Amino acid sequence: MSQKFPRLFFVLLAVLFALNLLQSSVTELIYDEAYYWYYAQNMAWGYFDHPPMVAFLIKLSSFLFDGELGVRFMSCILSAGTYILLWLMVENPKKKDYVTHFFLLVFSFTLMNAYGFLTLPDTALLFFTALFLWLYKRFLKHEGIMTTIGLGLIMAALMYSKYHAVLVILFVFLSNYKLIFNKKAWFAVILALICYAPHFIWLYQNDFVSITFHLSERPNQAYKFDEFTLGFFLNIVVIIGLLFYWVYGALFKFKATDKFSKALVYLVYGVLIFFFISSFNRRVQAQWTIAISIPLALIAFDHLLNNAKSRKWMYRIGIVSLLLLMYARAWMVNYRLFPMYFETHGNKEWVNELKTKSGGIPVVFENSYRRSSMYEFYSDVPAISLNNFMYRKNQYSIDGSEERVRGKKVLYVSQYRKSGDISYMHLDSTVFHGIYIDDFQSYRKLQCIVEKPETGIKHSLKVYNPYPFDVPLEQLEYTISYSNEHKQVKQMLPLKVENTLPQQSLLKSKDTINYSFELPLSTMERPAYFRIGIAENGLLPGLNGKPVKIE
């Protein structure tokens, strides 16, 4: 072991691990972490937005610790593992003389740094990308059965981390097309698919809700060069940090000399080209390209070892990056260090204020899976997000969260209200208002299925009740929302529906009721989609139907 890892490596790794543990313990959660913590309260083989790995990591952390560290501990472990795997993949014997340079380089990758203590789907994606590449390198040298099995298991783990993992696997395989004729490579793929089968089954049982949302139902906007394509280029700079000039310079100069180095090149360029093309259709978030950090770190370190001039500058800029990132980490804990608020600031304050003013009763947040999960994490009081036609579906739309507050007295918090029974303030001075509802009843899982007419102008509407109880029809009002080609809602109108059985007063459990309706005239110019919603008991209409394209 000492031959592969100098003593200094373990010293610096221990310092980094301790730093990440401390950071995890004293930094408040960001909103997405709270949302994934909510995932972990009910373990499943899938969730609305992501596969289940992030929830699994949080669940493991919670067995060992409470509070923020109970969400982030496994991220600290995986981050240390990523450094070890990166080091193992570097075969240049000169690396032992540049351990400090190695740590400065990898620590400077901004998002890889952040995912050293934050628990997000990309945390696991980074680790399993590194482990996948390490195993692939071993596979190229010797196609042993254990390495083959390991590849299959890790490909499954990659896909359980984030759907973007398919790009990692795809471009590595494309770099070595002869794998198509390799029986052991096919064995690894089949094993990965078998291990991934529970998630496929979950997707099937939930109408492929995750795939449908990401590919077709996610709201978008008209193309803007500065936000879409230029934003893509800015993001691939941001994920690297101050060393981007030398890192990408190393990539441009890098010459693939074997199948493994070729895989690194294919992975980087493949992901970049894929999301560059995507940038002409939608905004590309910075973390979507995070997987390239692993091959780029290897390529950049190889360049550092073989180029004295670059090594000198990368070391200097690495120190500057270290100081700036350490300051940024401190600012994440204490907002007074920099005049800007972040998600890790003030959450305990607003949660405590709202819990005190509400009297500790359950809280229903309108259109905010972020605030509902954050509130429940810090208050230990049930909270849900109730999503309406102006928002989008999320995990609260498909799980049993409604039943946690059904029939109870709740505080209904809306960011759109101008007044209410109580109000509270966030650190950025945003004021929210809440009203009390004594007997909360919502039916957001009622499903509206529209069938277009073959002739005439009347559409048919089927409303299915998935609940284990009957729903009074008198509590329901139907609406239609019109949206543009980017699925942005621009108008909502009441919808007059005709019941085929007028005398019916209840929509029985597991039963369907049939209506017909005509599309009301919209004042929108060329609406592209419409969606049926149900407004129950005075609430704003939900997302009961799917977007239907207007021909």
Short mmCIF file of N, CA and C in Angstrom, two decimals, residues 196-302:
data_model
loop_
_atom_site.label_atom_id
_atom_site.label_comp_id
_atom_site.label_asym_id
_atom_site.label_seq_id
_atom_site.Cartn_x
_atom_site.Cartn_y
_atom_site.Cartn_z
N TYR A 196 -30.41 -3.38 -12.21
CA TYR A 196 -31.19 -2.15 -12.36
C TYR A 196 -32.68 -2.45 -12.55
N ALA A 197 -33.02 -3.72 -12.65
CA ALA A 197 -34.41 -4.11 -12.91
C ALA A 197 -35.40 -3.56 -11.89
N PRO A 198 -35.08 -3.53 -10.58
CA PRO A 198 -36.06 -2.96 -9.63
C PRO A 198 -36.46 -1.53 -9.97
N HIS A 199 -35.51 -0.74 -10.49
CA HIS A 199 -35.87 0.63 -10.85
C HIS A 199 -36.72 0.65 -12.12
N PHE A 200 -36.42 -0.22 -13.07
CA PHE A 200 -37.27 -0.33 -14.26
C PHE A 200 -38.70 -0.69 -13.86
N ILE A 201 -38.83 -1.62 -12.92
CA ILE A 201 -40.16 -2.03 -12.45
C ILE A 201 -40.86 -0.86 -11.78
N TRP A 202 -40.11 -0.09 -10.97
CA TRP A 202 -40.69 1.08 -10.30
C TRP A 202 -41.18 2.09 -11.35
N LEU A 203 -40.37 2.32 -12.37
CA LEU A 203 -40.77 3.25 -13.44
C LEU A 203 -42.06 2.77 -14.10
N TYR A 204 -42.13 1.49 -14.39
CA TYR A 204 -43.32 0.93 -15.03
C TYR A 204 -44.55 1.11 -14.14
N GLN A 205 -44.39 0.84 -12.84
CA GLN A 205 -45.51 0.95 -11.91
C GLN A 205 -45.96 2.39 -11.70
N ASN A 206 -45.07 3.32 -12.00
CA ASN A 206 -45.39 4.75 -11.83
C ASN A 206 -45.49 5.48 -13.16
N ASP A 207 -45.88 4.73 -14.20
CA ASP A 207 -46.14 5.32 -15.52
C ASP A 207 -44.95 6.08 -16.07
N PHE A 208 -43.74 5.61 -15.75
CA PHE A 208 -42.50 6.23 -16.24
C PHE A 208 -42.49 7.73 -15.96
N VAL A 209 -42.95 8.08 -14.76
CA VAL A 209 -43.14 9.50 -14.43
C VAL A 209 -41.85 10.29 -14.53
N SER A 210 -40.72 9.71 -14.10
CA SER A 210 -39.45 10.43 -14.14
C SER A 210 -39.02 10.71 -15.58
N ILE A 211 -39.09 9.69 -16.42
CA ILE A 211 -38.66 9.83 -17.81
C ILE A 211 -39.57 10.81 -18.54
N THR A 212 -40.87 10.68 -18.33
CA THR A 212 -41.84 11.57 -18.99
C THR A 212 -41.60 13.01 -18.60
N PHE A 213 -41.35 13.24 -17.31
CA PHE A 213 -41.14 14.61 -16.85
C PHE A 213 -39.88 15.20 -17.47
N HIS A 214 -38.76 14.48 -17.38
CA HIS A 214 -37.50 15.03 -17.85
C HIS A 214 -37.48 15.23 -19.37
N LEU A 215 -38.15 14.36 -20.10
CA LEU A 215 -38.08 14.43 -21.55
C LEU A 215 -39.15 15.30 -22.18
N SER A 216 -40.32 15.40 -21.55
CA SER A 216 -41.40 16.10 -22.25
C SER A 216 -42.20 17.09 -21.41
N GLU A 217 -42.35 16.86 -20.10
CA GLU A 217 -43.25 17.70 -19.32
C GLU A 217 -42.55 18.86 -18.61
N ARG A 218 -41.23 18.84 -18.54
CA ARG A 218 -40.52 19.91 -17.85
C ARG A 218 -40.74 21.25 -18.59
N PRO A 219 -41.21 22.28 -17.89
CA PRO A 219 -41.39 23.59 -18.55
C PRO A 219 -40.06 24.12 -19.06
N ASN A 220 -40.12 24.82 -20.17
CA ASN A 220 -38.92 25.38 -20.77
C ASN A 220 -39.18 26.83 -21.11
N GLN A 221 -38.37 27.42 -21.94
CA GLN A 221 -38.59 28.78 -22.38
C GLN A 221 -37.99 28.95 -23.76
N ALA A 222 -38.29 30.08 -24.40
CA ALA A 222 -37.77 30.35 -25.73
C ALA A 222 -36.25 30.46 -25.67
N TYR A 223 -35.61 30.04 -26.75
CA TYR A 223 -34.15 30.04 -26.81
C TYR A 223 -33.58 31.45 -26.64
N LYS A 224 -32.61 31.55 -25.75
CA LYS A 224 -31.85 32.79 -25.57
C LYS A 224 -30.37 32.42 -25.55
N PHE A 225 -29.61 33.00 -26.44
CA PHE A 225 -28.21 32.63 -26.56
C PHE A 225 -27.46 32.81 -25.25
N ASP A 226 -27.69 33.94 -24.57
CA ASP A 226 -26.92 34.21 -23.35
C ASP A 226 -27.26 33.24 -22.23
N GLU A 227 -28.51 32.80 -22.15
CA GLU A 227 -28.91 31.90 -21.07
C GLU A 227 -28.70 30.43 -21.42
N PHE A 228 -28.80 30.10 -22.69
CA PHE A 228 -28.71 28.70 -23.11
C PHE A 228 -27.28 28.32 -23.51
N THR A 229 -26.87 28.74 -24.70
CA THR A 229 -25.57 28.29 -25.22
C THR A 229 -24.41 28.99 -24.52
N LEU A 230 -24.47 30.30 -24.38
CA LEU A 230 -23.41 30.99 -23.64
C LEU A 230 -23.38 30.50 -22.20
N GLY A 231 -24.55 30.27 -21.64
CA GLY A 231 -24.62 29.75 -20.27
C GLY A 231 -23.94 28.40 -20.15
N PHE A 232 -24.07 27.56 -21.19
CA PHE A 232 -23.40 26.27 -21.19
C PHE A 232 -21.89 26.44 -21.09
N PHE A 233 -21.32 27.34 -21.90
CA PHE A 233 -19.87 27.56 -21.87
C PHE A 233 -19.42 28.14 -20.53
N LEU A 234 -20.22 29.02 -19.96
CA LEU A 234 -19.86 29.57 -18.65
C LEU A 234 -19.89 28.47 -17.58
N ASN A 235 -20.85 27.58 -17.69
CA ASN A 235 -20.97 26.50 -16.70
C ASN A 235 -19.78 25.55 -16.73
N ILE A 236 -19.29 25.22 -17.95
CA ILE A 236 -18.17 24.28 -18.01
C ILE A 236 -16.88 24.93 -17.55
N VAL A 237 -16.87 26.25 -17.47
CA VAL A 237 -15.75 26.95 -16.83
C VAL A 237 -15.93 26.93 -15.31
N VAL A 238 -17.16 27.20 -14.88
CA VAL A 238 -17.45 27.29 -13.44
C VAL A 238 -17.17 25.97 -12.73
N ILE A 239 -17.50 24.83 -13.34
CA ILE A 239 -17.32 23.55 -12.65
C ILE A 239 -15.84 23.23 -12.43
N ILE A 240 -14.94 23.85 -13.21
CA ILE A 240 -13.51 23.62 -13.04
C ILE A 240 -12.89 24.64 -12.10
N GLY A 241 -13.34 25.89 -12.17
CA GLY A 241 -12.80 26.91 -11.29
C GLY A 241 -11.64 27.66 -11.92
N LEU A 242 -10.77 28.22 -11.08
CA LEU A 242 -9.70 29.09 -11.55
C LEU A 242 -8.69 28.39 -12.44
N LEU A 243 -8.61 27.08 -12.35
CA LEU A 243 -7.65 26.34 -13.16
C LEU A 243 -8.20 25.95 -14.54
N PHE A 244 -9.33 26.53 -14.93
CA PHE A 244 -9.97 26.08 -16.18
C PHE A 244 -9.05 26.24 -17.39
N TYR A 245 -8.23 27.31 -17.42
CA TYR A 245 -7.36 27.53 -18.57
C TYR A 245 -6.38 26.38 -18.73
N TRP A 246 -5.78 25.95 -17.63
CA TRP A 246 -4.79 24.88 -17.70
C TRP A 246 -5.44 23.51 -17.87
N VAL A 247 -6.61 23.33 -17.27
CA VAL A 247 -7.29 22.04 -17.38
C VAL A 247 -7.76 21.80 -18.81
N TYR A 248 -8.43 22.78 -19.38
CA TYR A 248 -8.89 22.60 -20.76
C TYR A 248 -7.72 22.67 -21.75
N GLY A 249 -6.70 23.44 -21.40
CA GLY A 249 -5.49 23.45 -22.22
C GLY A 249 -4.85 22.07 -22.26
N ALA A 250 -4.83 21.40 -21.10
CA ALA A 250 -4.29 20.04 -21.04
C ALA A 250 -5.13 19.09 -21.88
N LEU A 251 -6.43 19.29 -21.88
CA LEU A 251 -7.31 18.43 -22.70
C LEU A 251 -7.00 18.60 -24.18
N PHE A 252 -6.86 19.85 -24.63
CA PHE A 252 -6.61 20.10 -26.05
C PHE A 252 -5.27 19.53 -26.51
N LYS A 253 -4.30 19.47 -25.58
CA LYS A 253 -2.97 18.97 -25.93
C LYS A 253 -2.83 17.47 -25.71
N PHE A 254 -3.80 16.88 -25.04
CA PHE A 254 -3.69 15.48 -24.63
C PHE A 254 -3.78 14.55 -25.83
N LYS A 255 -2.87 13.60 -25.90
CA LYS A 255 -2.86 12.60 -26.96
C LYS A 255 -3.16 11.23 -26.37
N ALA A 256 -4.24 10.62 -26.84
CA ALA A 256 -4.60 9.30 -26.35
C ALA A 256 -3.59 8.28 -26.89
N THR A 257 -3.00 7.52 -25.97
CA THR A 257 -1.97 6.54 -26.36
C THR A 257 -2.43 5.10 -26.17
N ASP A 258 -3.56 4.92 -25.52
CA ASP A 258 -4.08 3.58 -25.30
C ASP A 258 -5.60 3.66 -25.18
N LYS A 259 -6.23 2.51 -24.97
CA LYS A 259 -7.69 2.46 -24.93
C LYS A 259 -8.25 3.22 -23.73
N PHE A 260 -7.51 3.20 -22.62
CA PHE A 260 -8.03 3.91 -21.44
C PHE A 260 -7.98 5.41 -21.65
N SER A 261 -6.86 5.93 -22.10
CA SER A 261 -6.77 7.37 -22.33
C SER A 261 -7.74 7.81 -23.42
N LYS A 262 -7.99 6.93 -24.38
CA LYS A 262 -8.98 7.22 -25.40
C LYS A 262 -10.38 7.33 -24.78
N ALA A 263 -10.65 6.47 -23.79
CA ALA A 263 -11.94 6.53 -23.10
C ALA A 263 -12.11 7.85 -22.37
N LEU A 264 -11.03 8.35 -21.77
CA LEU A 264 -11.10 9.64 -21.08
C LEU A 264 -11.47 10.75 -22.05
N VAL A 265 -10.83 10.75 -23.22
CA VAL A 265 -11.09 11.77 -24.23
C VAL A 265 -12.53 11.67 -24.74
N TYR A 266 -12.97 10.47 -25.06
CA TYR A 266 -14.34 10.27 -25.54
C TYR A 266 -15.36 10.73 -24.51
N LEU A 267 -15.09 10.43 -23.26
CA LEU A 267 -16.03 10.80 -22.20
C LEU A 267 -16.16 12.31 -22.08
N VAL A 268 -15.05 13.01 -22.09
CA VAL A 268 -15.10 14.47 -21.95
C VAL A 268 -15.79 15.09 -23.17
N TYR A 269 -15.29 14.80 -24.35
CA TYR A 269 -15.86 15.42 -25.55
C TYR A 269 -17.29 14.95 -25.81
N GLY A 270 -17.56 13.70 -25.51
CA GLY A 270 -18.91 13.20 -25.72
C GLY A 270 -19.93 13.93 -24.87
N VAL A 271 -19.64 14.10 -23.59
CA VAL A 271 -20.56 14.80 -22.69
C VAL A 271 -20.68 16.27 -23.10
N LEU A 272 -19.55 16.91 -23.41
CA LEU A 272 -19.59 18.32 -23.79
C LEU A 272 -20.39 18.53 -25.07
N ILE A 273 -20.17 17.69 -26.07
CA ILE A 273 -20.90 17.84 -27.33
C ILE A 273 -22.39 17.58 -27.12
N PHE A 274 -22.72 16.56 -26.33
CA PHE A 274 -24.12 16.23 -26.07
C PHE A 274 -24.84 17.42 -25.45
N PHE A 275 -24.25 18.03 -24.43
CA PHE A 275 -24.94 19.13 -23.76
C PHE A 275 -24.81 20.45 -24.52
N PHE A 276 -23.78 20.58 -25.36
CA PHE A 276 -23.73 21.75 -26.24
C PHE A 276 -24.92 21.72 -27.20
N ILE A 277 -25.19 20.57 -27.79
CA ILE A 277 -26.36 20.44 -28.67
C ILE A 277 -27.64 20.68 -27.88
N SER A 278 -27.70 20.15 -26.66
CA SER A 278 -28.89 20.33 -25.81
C SER A 278 -29.12 21.80 -25.49
N SER A 279 -28.04 22.59 -25.46
CA SER A 279 -28.17 24.00 -25.08
C SER A 279 -28.97 24.81 -26.10
N PHE A 280 -29.20 24.26 -27.28
CA PHE A 280 -30.03 24.96 -28.26
C PHE A 280 -31.52 24.69 -28.03
N ASN A 281 -31.80 23.82 -27.07
CA ASN A 281 -33.18 23.48 -26.76
C ASN A 281 -33.60 23.87 -25.35
N ARG A 282 -32.65 23.84 -24.42
CA ARG A 282 -32.98 24.15 -23.03
C ARG A 282 -31.74 24.63 -22.29
N ARG A 283 -31.95 25.22 -21.14
CA ARG A 283 -30.83 25.65 -20.29
C ARG A 283 -30.14 24.42 -19.72
N VAL A 284 -28.83 24.41 -19.81
CA VAL A 284 -28.03 23.30 -19.29
C VAL A 284 -27.48 23.70 -17.92
N GLN A 285 -27.90 23.00 -16.90
CA GLN A 285 -27.42 23.31 -15.56
C GLN A 285 -25.97 22.85 -15.40
N ALA A 286 -25.23 23.57 -14.57
CA ALA A 286 -23.79 23.32 -14.43
C ALA A 286 -23.50 21.87 -14.04
N GLN A 287 -24.28 21.33 -13.12
CA GLN A 287 -23.98 19.99 -12.61
C GLN A 287 -24.26 18.89 -13.63
N TRP A 288 -24.95 19.19 -14.72
CA TRP A 288 -25.25 18.15 -15.70
C TRP A 288 -23.99 17.62 -16.37
N THR A 289 -22.95 18.42 -16.43
CA THR A 289 -21.69 17.99 -17.05
C THR A 289 -20.64 17.58 -16.02
N ILE A 290 -21.04 17.41 -14.78
CA ILE A 290 -20.08 17.19 -13.69
C ILE A 290 -19.23 15.94 -13.90
N ALA A 291 -19.73 14.94 -14.61
CA ALA A 291 -18.98 13.69 -14.78
C ALA A 291 -17.64 13.91 -15.48
N ILE A 292 -17.52 14.98 -16.27
CA ILE A 292 -16.25 15.21 -16.96
C ILE A 292 -15.14 15.61 -16.01
N SER A 293 -15.50 15.96 -14.77
CA SER A 293 -14.48 16.35 -13.78
C SER A 293 -13.49 15.22 -13.53
N ILE A 294 -13.95 13.98 -13.56
CA ILE A 294 -13.07 12.85 -13.27
C ILE A 294 -12.02 12.67 -14.37
N PRO A 295 -12.40 12.50 -15.64
CA PRO A 295 -11.36 12.39 -16.67
C PRO A 295 -10.52 13.65 -16.81
N LEU A 296 -11.12 14.83 -16.62
CA LEU A 296 -10.35 16.06 -16.73
C LEU A 296 -9.29 16.16 -15.64
N ALA A 297 -9.62 15.70 -14.44
CA ALA A 297 -8.63 15.71 -13.36
C ALA A 297 -7.44 14.82 -13.70
N LEU A 298 -7.72 13.66 -14.28
CA LEU A 298 -6.64 12.74 -14.68
C LEU A 298 -5.79 13.34 -15.80
N ILE A 299 -6.43 13.93 -16.78
CA ILE A 299 -5.71 14.53 -17.91
C ILE A 299 -4.88 15.72 -17.44
N ALA A 300 -5.48 16.57 -16.58
CA ALA A 300 -4.77 17.75 -16.11
C ALA A 300 -3.58 17.38 -15.23
N PHE A 301 -3.72 16.34 -14.40
CA PHE A 301 -2.60 15.94 -13.54
C PHE A 301 -1.47 15.34 -14.38
N ASP A 302 -1.84 14.60 -15.41
CA ASP A 302 -0.82 14.08 -16.32
C ASP A 302 -0.05 15.22 -16.97
#
